[in-house]
Amino acid sequence: MAASMDKEYVLITGATSGIGYALAEVFASHGYGLILVSSTMSHLLTAQCKLKAEYAVPILIYEQDLAVNDAAFKLYASLKADDVRFNILINNAGLGLIGKSETLDADRELQMLTLNIISLTMLCKLFIAEHQQSGGRILNVASIGAFQPGPYTASYYASKAYVLSYTQAIRCEAKNSGIHISVLCPGSTHTAFFTKAGKPTPKFAGSPERAAKAAYHGLMKDQEIIIPGMMNQLIRWLPKRLKMAAVAKMKI
């Protein structure tokens, strides 16, 4: 497969819907080859078909559930076996759970933490080690919730706070390596997050396309923290107690 890797490629996790799919569209529109990763092959095939109909770029697909132990290493092993190389890593895959902490299913919560924290961390670790000489870019997707505690989304918000903190730290470590690292902190977005949680999507939710465009331009400008939308940028600086009360009211 190495012979076909004659252009820049971006690997996107959670690439079949929401912000992940919108990111695939944005990068394809700029001529990047795509490596799409998801836990469901049927969704990957559908996304690949739709993107091929719109963009004349190569599109590779990999089925890998990143919510299981050692998933990042398994994915990298598959890529190595196929001699697939890429210049940009986008850790978009994520899971959120809504409810009082003691009522959440423990196994599902462990899967969320594995996906949101462990797999993201290991993928960054592997990418940075491999690109010390060649350089590259990493975009980690956090949330506007990364800046505050989240009642009724306690472990989810905490996992996104980890993503924000971790990304800022490795960005500092990598500043002389040619690897540019950014974090995307979108606000509420029209994705499957609220549907899966059995909650209505907030009326003020933004579009995945807007978030993806902001992410692309911010990443290319080496912006440290990317927050789409003026309202979300203002929310970041509101008092934590006020934001916590608002979040608790939405989740009850």
C-alpha positions as semicolon CSV with decimal commas, in nm:
position;residue;x (nm);y (nm);z (nm)
1;M;0,000;0,000;0,000
2;A;0,299;0,232;0,041
3;A;0,304;0,309;-0,333
4;S;-0,031;0,485;-0,303
5;M;0,078;0,703;-0,011
6;D;0,202;0,982;-0,238
7;K;0,011;1,264;-0,070
8;E;-0,058;1,386;0,279
9;Y;-0,300;1,173;0,477
10;V;-0,507;1,248;0,783
11;L;-0,626;0,977;1,022
12;I;-0,959;1,057;1,188
13;T;-1,110;0,848;1,466
14;G;-1,486;0,850;1,510
15;A;-1,501;0,951;1,146
16;T;-1,842;0,825;1,034
17;S;-2,071;1,089;1,184
18;G;-2,089;1,427;1,353
19;I;-1,773;1,634;1,382
20;G;-1,558;1,342;1,268
21;Y;-1,739;1,308;0,935
22;A;-1,744;1,686;0,891
23;L;-1,368;1,691;0,946
24;A;-1,328;1,421;0,681
25;E;-1,520;1,641;0,437
26;V;-1,310;1,949;0,515
27;F;-0,978;1,768;0,476
28;A;-1,093;1,594;0,159
29;S;-1,194;1,931;0,014
30;H;-0,834;2,043;0,068
31;G;-0,695;1,738;-0,111
32;Y;-0,591;1,522;0,182
33;G;-0,613;1,146;0,165
34;L;-0,835;1,005;0,438
35;I;-0,789;0,723;0,686
36;L;-1,121;0,673;0,859
37;V;-1,144;0,480;1,186
38;S;-1,463;0,363;1,353
39;S;-1,591;0,071;1,557
40;T;-1,854;-0,029;1,297
41;M;-1,761;-0,148;0,948
42;S;-2,104;-0,080;0,798
43;H;-2,078;0,285;0,904
44;L;-1,728;0,307;0,761
45;L;-1,841;0,169;0,426
46;T;-2,129;0,415;0,411
47;A;-1,903;0,709;0,494
48;Q;-1,643;0,595;0,242
49;C;-1,905;0,565;-0,032
50;K;-2,049;0,911;0,038
51;L;-1,709;1,077;0,049
52;K;-1,588;0,905;-0,270
53;A;-1,894;1,039;-0,450
54;E;-1,794;1,395;-0,358
55;Y;-1,414;1,402;-0,342
56;A;-1,140;1,265;-0,566
57;V;-0,909;1,158;-0,284
58;P;-0,801;0,813;-0,163
59;I;-1,000;0,689;0,135
60;L;-0,886;0,402;0,357
61;I;-1,105;0,255;0,631
62;Y;-1,014;0,070;0,950
63;E;-1,255;-0,095;1,189
64;Q;-1,129;-0,063;1,546
65;D;-1,320;-0,018;1,869
66;L;-1,107;0,228;2,064
67;A;-1,307;0,171;2,382
68;V;-1,125;-0,156;2,454
69;N;-0,786;-0,221;2,611
70;D;-0,481;-0,194;2,383
71;A;-0,698;-0,058;2,100
72;A;-0,448;0,210;2,000
73;F;-0,171;-0,047;1,966
74;K;-0,394;-0,280;1,765
75;L;-0,484;0,003;1,528
76;Y;-0,121;0,103;1,482
77;A;-0,026;-0,259;1,418
78;S;-0,287;-0,278;1,141
79;L;-0,159;0,043;0,986
80;K;0,199;-0,081;1,002
81;A;0,103;-0,412;0,845
82;D;-0,048;-0,221;0,552
83;D;0,248;0,020;0,538
84;V;0,011;0,313;0,584
85;R;0,163;0,647;0,681
86;F;-0,010;0,969;0,774
87;N;0,089;1,325;0,863
88;I;-0,207;1,433;1,074
89;L;-0,376;1,254;1,364
90;I;-0,724;1,362;1,473
91;N;-0,847;1,204;1,796
92;N;-1,218;1,275;1,755
93;A;-1,377;0,952;1,881
94;G;-1,548;1,002;2,213
95;L;-1,834;0,887;2,428
96;G;-2,046;1,074;2,681
97;L;-2,275;0,949;2,955
98;I;-2,544;1,152;3,130
99;G;-2,676;1,073;3,477
100;K;-2,590;1,071;3,846
101;S;-2,249;0,914;3,896
102;E;-2,369;0,626;4,113
103;T;-2,637;0,527;3,861
104;L;-2,417;0,502;3,553
105;D;-2,338;0,154;3,424
106;A;-1,983;0,081;3,544
107;D;-1,878;-0,116;3,236
108;R;-2,004;0,156;3,005
109;E;-1,825;0,421;3,208
110;L;-1,499;0,226;3,188
111;Q;-1,542;0,207;2,811
112;M;-1,594;0,582;2,799
113;L;-1,279;0,651;3,000
114;T;-1,079;0,408;2,788
115;L;-1,198;0,575;2,469
116;N;-1,180;0,937;2,581
117;I;-0,853;0,915;2,772
118;I;-0,646;0,598;2,731
119;S;-0,675;0,540;2,356
120;L;-0,631;0,910;2,281
121;T;-0,318;0,924;2,495
122;M;-0,164;0,614;2,342
123;L;-0,236;0,727;1,985
124;C;-0,066;1,059;2,059
125;K;0,229;0,877;2,215
126;L;0,272;0,650;1,913
127;F;0,232;0,934;1,663
128;I;0,481;1,165;1,837
129;A;0,742;0,890;1,868
130;E;0,709;0,814;1,496
131;H;0,715;1,176;1,376
132;Q;1,007;1,320;1,573
133;Q;1,203;1,371;1,251
134;S;0,930;1,425;0,993
135;G;0,695;1,645;1,196
136;G;0,318;1,642;1,172
137;R;0,000;1,765;1,337
138;I;-0,232;1,638;1,610
139;L;-0,584;1,760;1,682
140;N;-0,745;1,629;1,999
141;V;-1,117;1,690;2,041
142;A;-1,219;1,794;2,392
143;S;-1,525;2,005;2,475
144;I;-1,621;2,345;2,610
145;G;-1,702;2,138;2,919
146;A;-1,329;2,083;2,966
147;F;-1,312;2,420;3,144
148;Q;-1,553;2,328;3,427
149;P;-1,696;2,044;3,637
150;G;-2,013;1,894;3,491
151;P;-2,286;1,777;3,728
152;Y;-2,466;1,474;3,579
153;T;-2,181;1,440;3,329
154;A;-1,909;1,421;3,594
155;S;-1,674;1,165;3,442
156;Y;-1,738;1,284;3,085
157;Y;-1,649;1,646;3,162
158;A;-1,351;1,527;3,367
159;S;-1,230;1,318;3,073
160;K;-1,246;1,623;2,848
161;A;-1,059;1,830;3,108
162;Y;-0,790;1,563;3,086
163;V;-0,780;1,595;2,707
164;L;-0,736;1,972;2,734
165;S;-0,464;1,952;2,999
166;Y;-0,281;1,664;2,831
167;T;-0,287;1,834;2,491
168;Q;-0,148;2,159;2,627
169;A;0,131;1,968;2,803
170;I;0,242;1,760;2,504
171;R;0,220;2,069;2,283
172;C;0,481;2,230;2,509
173;E;0,697;1,917;2,503
174;A;0,682;1,897;2,123
175;K;0,750;2,265;2,048
176;N;1,097;2,197;1,902
177;S;1,007;1,874;1,722
178;G;0,809;2,010;1,427
179;I;0,492;1,847;1,560
180;H;0,207;2,096;1,598
181;I;-0,063;2,005;1,849
182;S;-0,402;2,170;1,900
183;V;-0,716;2,097;2,099
184;L;-1,071;2,158;1,977
185;C;-1,325;2,257;2,243
186;P;-1,668;2,271;2,076
187;G;-1,985;2,362;2,257
188;S;-2,310;2,168;2,221
189;T;-2,326;2,034;1,866
190;H;-2,591;1,861;1,656
191;T;-2,448;1,509;1,683
192;A;-2,567;1,175;1,820
193;F;-2,438;1,258;2,170
194;F;-2,769;1,376;2,315
195;T;-2,976;1,124;2,119
196;K;-2,775;0,834;2,259
197;A;-2,814;0,978;2,607
198;G;-3,191;1,006;2,564
199;K;-3,185;1,385;2,595
200;P;-3,299;1,657;2,351
201;T;-3,028;1,850;2,169
202;P;-3,004;2,206;2,308
203;K;-3,164;2,468;2,086
204;F;-2,840;2,667;2,076
205;A;-2,633;2,372;1,949
206;G;-2,397;2,446;1,662
207;S;-2,339;2,245;1,347
208;P;-2,063;1,984;1,306
209;E;-1,962;2,159;0,985
210;R;-1,893;2,487;1,165
211;A;-1,684;2,308;1,427
212;A;-1,490;2,117;1,160
213;K;-1,407;2,429;0,960
214;A;-1,290;2,610;1,271
215;A;-1,083;2,306;1,367
216;Y;-0,915;2,285;1,026
217;H;-0,818;2,650;1,012
218;G;-0,709;2,656;1,376
219;L;-0,494;2,345;1,332
220;M;-0,327;2,485;1,021
221;K;-0,253;2,810;1,206
222;D;-0,106;2,613;1,499
223;Q;-0,369;2,753;1,734
224;E;-0,341;2,598;2,080
225;I;-0,709;2,601;2,184
226;I;-0,980;2,616;1,918
227;I;-1,327;2,718;2,036
228;P;-1,584;2,750;1,755
229;G;-1,838;3,031;1,793
230;M;-1,829;3,358;1,984
231;M;-2,085;3,235;2,238
232;N;-1,870;2,937;2,332
233;Q;-1,566;3,160;2,363
234;L;-1,758;3,377;2,609
235;I;-1,889;3,073;2,801
236;R;-1,531;2,968;2,868
237;W;-1,479;3,272;3,091
238;L;-1,806;3,262;3,287
239;P;-1,781;3,179;3,661
240;K;-1,763;2,803;3,719
241;R;-2,049;2,798;3,967
242;L;-2,280;2,965;3,717
243;K;-2,182;2,720;3,444
244;M;-2,220;2,421;3,676
245;A;-2,572;2,530;3,772
246;A;-2,668;2,566;3,406
247;V;-2,527;2,225;3,316
248;A;-2,702;2,058;3,610
249;K;-3,033;2,211;3,504
250;M;-2,998;2,077;3,149
251;K;-2,908;1,724;3,259
252;I;-3,172;1,665;3,529
